[in-house]
C-alpha positions as CSV (number, residue, x, y, z in Angstrom):
1,M,39.7,82.5,155.4
2,P,40.5,84.9,158.4
3,R,41.0,88.5,157.4
4,G,44.3,89.8,156.2
5,T,45.3,87.1,154.6
6,K,47.3,86.6,151.2
7,I,46.5,83.7,148.9
8,V,50.0,83.1,147.1
9,S,48.7,79.8,144.4
10,A,45.7,77.8,143.9
11,E,46.8,74.4,142.3
12,S,44.5,71.3,141.8
13,S,44.5,68.5,144.0
14,G,43.2,65.5,144.6
15,T,41.1,63.3,142.5
16,S,36.9,63.3,143.5
17,A,34.3,62.2,142.0
18,W,31.7,64.7,142.5
19,T,33.7,68.0,142.8
20,R,36.0,69.9,141.7
21,T,39.3,69.8,144.7
22,A,41.9,72.1,145.1
23,K,45.2,73.3,147.3
24,I,45.7,77.2,148.6
25,S,48.0,78.6,149.6
26,V,48.3,81.5,151.6
27,I,49.8,83.4,153.8
28,L,48.4,84.9,157.1
29,Q,48.1,88.4,158.3
30,D,50.8,87.3,161.4
31,G,53.3,86.9,158.1
32,T,52.1,82.5,159.3
33,R,52.4,80.3,156.2
34,K,49.4,78.2,155.7
35,R,47.4,75.3,153.5
36,Y,44.0,74.6,152.7
37,F,41.9,72.6,151.2
38,L,39.0,73.9,148.9
39,K,36.3,71.6,147.5
40,C,33.6,73.2,145.1
41,A,30.6,71.6,144.4
42,T,27.6,72.3,141.7
43,G,24.5,70.4,140.5
44,Q,22.6,67.3,142.4
45,G,23.2,67.4,146.4
46,A,26.0,70.0,146.4
47,R,24.6,72.2,149.1
48,P,23.8,69.0,151.5
49,L,27.2,67.9,149.9
50,V,29.9,70.7,151.9
51,E,27.2,72.4,154.1
52,G,27.3,68.9,155.5
53,E,31.2,68.1,155.2
54,Y,31.6,71.5,157.8
55,H,29.1,70.6,160.0
56,S,29.7,66.9,160.4
57,A,33.4,68.0,160.3
58,S,33.0,70.2,162.7
59,A,31.3,68.6,165.0
60,I,34.1,65.0,164.5
61,D,36.4,67.6,165.8
62,S,35.0,68.9,168.8
63,V,35.1,65.3,169.8
64,V,37.9,63.5,168.6
65,P,40.5,66.7,167.8
66,G,42.7,65.5,164.9
67,L,40.3,62.7,163.5
68,V,39.5,65.0,160.6
69,P,41.5,68.0,158.9
70,K,39.6,71.5,160.6
71,A,36.7,72.9,159.2
72,A,36.9,76.4,158.0
73,G,33.4,77.7,156.1
74,W,31.2,77.0,153.2
75,G,29.6,78.9,151.3
76,E,28.5,79.4,147.6
77,Y,29.0,82.1,144.9
78,D,27.4,82.4,141.1
79,N,29.9,81.4,138.3
80,G,28.0,82.9,135.7
81,E,26.7,79.4,135.1
82,S,25.8,77.8,138.4
83,K,25.1,78.4,141.4
84,V,28.3,76.4,143.1
85,Y,28.7,75.2,146.6
86,F,32.6,75.2,148.5
87,F,34.0,73.8,151.4
88,L,37.0,74.9,153.2
89,E,39.1,72.9,155.4
90,D,42.8,72.5,156.2
91,F,45.3,70.9,154.4
92,H,47.2,67.7,154.9
93,D,49.8,65.4,153.3
94,M,48.6,62.2,153.4
95,D,49.9,59.3,151.8
96,L,47.0,57.2,151.0
97,S,47.7,53.5,150.9
98,A,48.5,53.4,153.6
99,A,46.3,51.0,156.2
100,P,45.5,52.5,160.1
101,E,47.1,51.3,162.3
102,P,44.1,48.8,164.0
103,D,44.5,49.7,168.0
104,H,45.1,53.6,167.9
105,F,42.5,54.1,165.6
106,M,39.7,51.9,166.2
107,C,39.9,53.6,170.0
108,Q,39.7,57.2,168.4
109,I,36.3,55.2,166.9
110,A,34.9,54.2,169.7
111,D,36.1,57.7,171.1
112,L,33.9,59.1,168.3
113,H,30.6,57.0,168.8
114,R,30.7,57.2,172.9
115,K,31.4,61.1,173.4
116,G,30.0,62.3,170.2
117,T,25.8,62.5,171.8
118,S,23.0,63.8,169.9
119,P,22.3,67.5,171.0
120,N,18.4,66.2,171.9
121,G,18.2,62.5,172.5
122,M,17.4,62.0,168.6
123,F,18.3,60.1,165.9
124,G,19.1,62.5,162.7
125,F,21.4,65.7,162.3
126,P,20.5,69.4,162.7
127,V,21.3,69.9,158.7
128,P,21.3,67.7,155.6
129,T,24.4,65.3,154.9
130,A,25.3,63.5,151.8
131,L,27.1,60.4,150.7
132,G,28.7,61.3,147.7
133,K,26.1,63.8,146.0
134,M,23.4,61.7,147.9
135,E,21.9,63.6,150.0
136,R,20.5,61.9,153.2
137,T,17.1,62.4,155.2
138,V,18.5,63.2,158.8
139,V,15.4,64.6,160.6
140,W,15.4,64.1,164.1
141,E,13.5,61.0,165.2
142,K,13.2,58.9,168.8
143,S,13.4,55.5,167.0
144,W,16.5,54.7,165.6
145,A,14.4,52.2,163.2
146,K,12.6,55.1,161.5
147,S,15.7,56.9,160.9
148,F,17.1,54.2,159.1
149,T,14.2,53.3,156.7
150,H,14.5,57.3,155.8
151,Q,17.9,57.1,154.0
152,L,17.7,53.7,153.0
153,K,14.5,54.7,150.7
154,D,16.9,57.9,149.8
155,V,18.8,55.4,148.2
156,I,16.3,53.3,146.8
157,K,14.3,56.5,145.3
158,Y,18.0,57.6,144.1
159,D,19.3,54.0,142.4
160,N,15.8,53.7,140.9
161,E,16.2,57.1,139.5
162,T,19.5,56.0,137.8
163,N,18.9,52.4,136.4
164,G,15.4,52.2,135.9
165,P,12.4,50.0,138.2
166,W,13.0,46.3,138.6
167,L,9.7,44.7,139.8
168,E,11.5,42.1,141.8
169,Y,13.9,44.2,144.0
170,D,11.1,47.1,144.2
171,A,8.4,43.9,146.2
172,A,12.3,43.5,148.7
173,C,12.9,47.1,148.7
174,Q,8.6,47.4,150.4
175,Q,9.5,44.1,152.5
176,L,12.4,45.1,153.9
177,I,11.1,49.1,154.9
178,D,7.7,46.9,155.9
179,A,8.1,44.4,158.2
180,V,12.1,43.1,158.2
181,I,13.5,47.0,159.7
182,P,10.8,47.1,161.8
183,R,11.6,43.6,163.0
184,L,15.1,43.3,162.6
185,L,16.8,47.5,164.0
186,G,12.8,48.0,166.1
187,A,14.1,44.9,168.6
188,L,17.3,47.9,169.5
189,Q,14.4,49.2,171.2
190,S,12.0,47.0,172.4
191,D,11.5,44.8,175.6
192,G,13.5,46.8,178.1
193,R,16.5,47.3,175.6
194,D,17.5,50.7,174.1
195,I,20.3,52.2,172.1
196,T,21.8,55.7,172.3
197,P,22.6,57.9,169.4
198,A,26.5,57.8,168.6
199,L,28.1,60.6,166.7
200,I,28.9,59.0,162.9
201,H,31.9,60.0,160.7
202,G,29.1,58.0,158.1
203,N,31.5,57.0,155.6
204,V,34.2,55.7,156.6
205,W,36.1,53.2,153.8
206,E,39.4,53.4,152.5
207,R,39.7,55.7,149.9
208,N,38.3,58.3,152.6
209,I,41.6,57.5,155.2
210,G,45.5,58.6,155.6
211,I,48.3,59.0,157.4
212,D,49.3,62.7,158.0
213,M,52.9,63.2,155.8
214,E,54.6,65.0,158.7
215,T,52.9,63.7,162.2
216,G,52.3,59.9,161.2
217,E,48.4,60.6,162.7
218,T,45.3,58.4,160.9
219,V,43.1,62.0,159.2
220,L,39.3,60.6,158.1
221,F,37.5,63.2,155.2
222,D,34.9,63.3,153.6
223,A,32.6,63.2,156.2
224,G,28.3,62.7,156.2
225,G,27.9,62.8,160.0
226,T,24.6,61.3,161.2
227,Y,23.2,60.8,164.5
228,A,22.5,56.8,164.4
229,H,23.2,53.6,165.8
230,N,26.8,53.3,166.2
231,E,27.0,49.7,164.0
232,M,26.3,51.4,161.4
233,E,29.7,53.0,161.0
234,F,30.5,49.5,159.9
235,G,28.5,48.7,157.0
236,T,30.1,49.5,154.4
237,W,32.9,47.8,155.6
238,R,31.2,44.4,154.2
239,C,31.1,45.8,150.7
240,T,33.0,43.9,147.7
241,W,35.1,46.7,147.8
242,A,36.6,46.4,150.8
243,S,40.3,45.5,151.9
244,Y,42.5,46.7,154.9
245,F,38.7,47.7,156.9
246,S,37.2,44.0,156.3
247,S,40.3,42.4,158.0
248,P,38.6,41.4,161.6
249,I,40.9,43.4,163.6
250,Y,39.5,46.1,163.4
251,L,36.4,45.5,164.3
252,R,38.2,42.9,167.7
253,L,39.5,45.8,169.0
254,Y,36.5,48.4,168.1
255,Q,34.3,45.8,170.1
256,R,36.8,45.9,172.9
257,H,36.0,49.0,173.7
258,I,32.0,49.0,172.9
259,E,30.3,45.9,172.8
260,P,27.4,44.7,170.4
261,S,24.0,46.4,171.2
262,D,21.4,43.5,172.2
263,P,20.4,40.8,171.0
264,V,23.7,40.5,170.2
265,D,23.1,37.3,168.3
266,E,22.1,39.3,165.5
267,W,24.6,41.9,165.4
268,D,25.8,40.1,161.7
269,D,22.2,40.5,160.3
270,R,22.4,44.3,161.3
271,N,25.4,44.5,159.6
272,R,24.2,43.5,156.6
273,L,21.2,45.2,156.3
274,Y,23.6,48.8,157.0
275,S,25.5,47.7,153.6
276,I,22.6,47.6,151.5
277,H,22.7,51.7,152.3
278,P,26.3,52.3,150.6
279,Y,25.7,49.1,148.0
280,L,22.6,50.9,147.0
281,N,24.3,54.4,146.7
282,D,27.3,53.1,144.8
283,S,24.6,51.9,142.2
284,A,22.8,54.6,142.3
285,G,26.0,56.8,141.8
286,H,27.1,54.2,139.3
287,P,24.9,53.1,136.1
288,G,25.0,49.7,136.1
289,S,27.3,48.5,139.1
290,F,27.2,45.1,140.1
291,S,26.1,47.0,143.8
292,R,22.0,46.6,143.0
293,Q,22.5,42.7,142.6
294,I,24.1,42.4,146.0
295,A,21.7,44.5,147.9
296,Y,18.9,42.7,145.8
297,N,20.1,39.2,147.5
298,D,20.6,40.4,150.9
299,M,17.4,42.1,150.7
300,L,16.1,38.3,149.9
301,Y,18.7,36.7,152.8
302,L,17.3,39.4,155.2
303,C,13.2,38.8,154.5
304,E,13.1,35.1,154.4
305,K,14.7,35.4,157.9
306,Y,12.7,38.0,159.6
307,A,9.9,38.3,157.2
308,P,9.2,35.3,154.8
309,L,6.8,36.4,151.6
310,A,5.8,33.7,149.3
311,S,6.1,36.0,146.5
312,L,9.7,36.8,146.6
313,E,12.6,35.9,144.4
314,K,14.8,32.7,146.8
315,Y,18.3,34.6,148.1
316,D,21.1,33.0,146.2
317,L,23.6,31.8,148.2
318,E,26.2,31.6,145.8
319,K,26.0,35.3,145.3
320,D,26.5,35.8,148.7
321,V,30.5,37.9,148.9
322,S,29.5,37.3,152.7
323,V,30.5,33.8,151.8
324,T,32.3,33.8,148.6
325,G,34.6,36.2,149.4
326,A,34.3,38.1,146.1
327,Y,36.3,41.0,146.0
328,I,34.8,43.8,143.5
329,P,37.0,47.2,143.1
330,F,34.2,50.3,143.7
331,A,33.9,52.9,140.4
332,T,34.8,55.9,141.0
333,K,33.5,57.7,137.4
């Protein structure tokens, strides 16, 4: 906080599966009243969660001001039992139940992807970031296929640590990494095609968005950014817990600003691939989640289409939620 700031009150605010959160009311040195939102984390992924959100939010705000709360700072302290990492940002009083107005919101997301260019022209991010408590490997890569593979390997590892080994699943994961990703994502940067790394929020879904009660503007929070293929932003919107973002209006309006990458006819398969990452992240954070089964079936679909392997189990159409339309609420505990 700025020098001379006086703290008036601190009270618990919001809910979070991985952090403790609070609203801090202060009086600045010039007498102005201000409110901050404080997030504290310990244990697995604590530092990348808060440091990554600080740098992600700062980068996003520099490109599309007001889309995320303005980041004030991050740091660490020792509470006598463990090291605590904290992140401080401006507080917004938000309606978390209302859907964003599609046209304006998708224009903002398109602006983020178009104007948020990588500082070195590569995929990755200057510091590790996190999705929930799961750290992303975001080392710099020229190849998007390699960059995404790092992130997918992360969540496969976390998922196996939580739910244990599963031989058939492990075989599908390996085939996806060895053959499907090089083919499906490699096509984006071959035969004269190329993609530009775009800054993505990295965690856009219904519980990370609100409408500011004073301005009426849409506000995104819990950023876990990276410079990525812009289409990765929408993998979560395919997941079973998506509600209003599963409506086609949002992507249709986005694609008026930024068209699908070539090969265009593989857009849906890339979206299926990108959805596997949040599914496995959910599975890793919530033991026994059905997300692992969904991700596994999606892997089998992609393997059968792009890299068939006789030893793998068969894709099951009846378990494909993109076909059946099943809705499974997201678990928060």
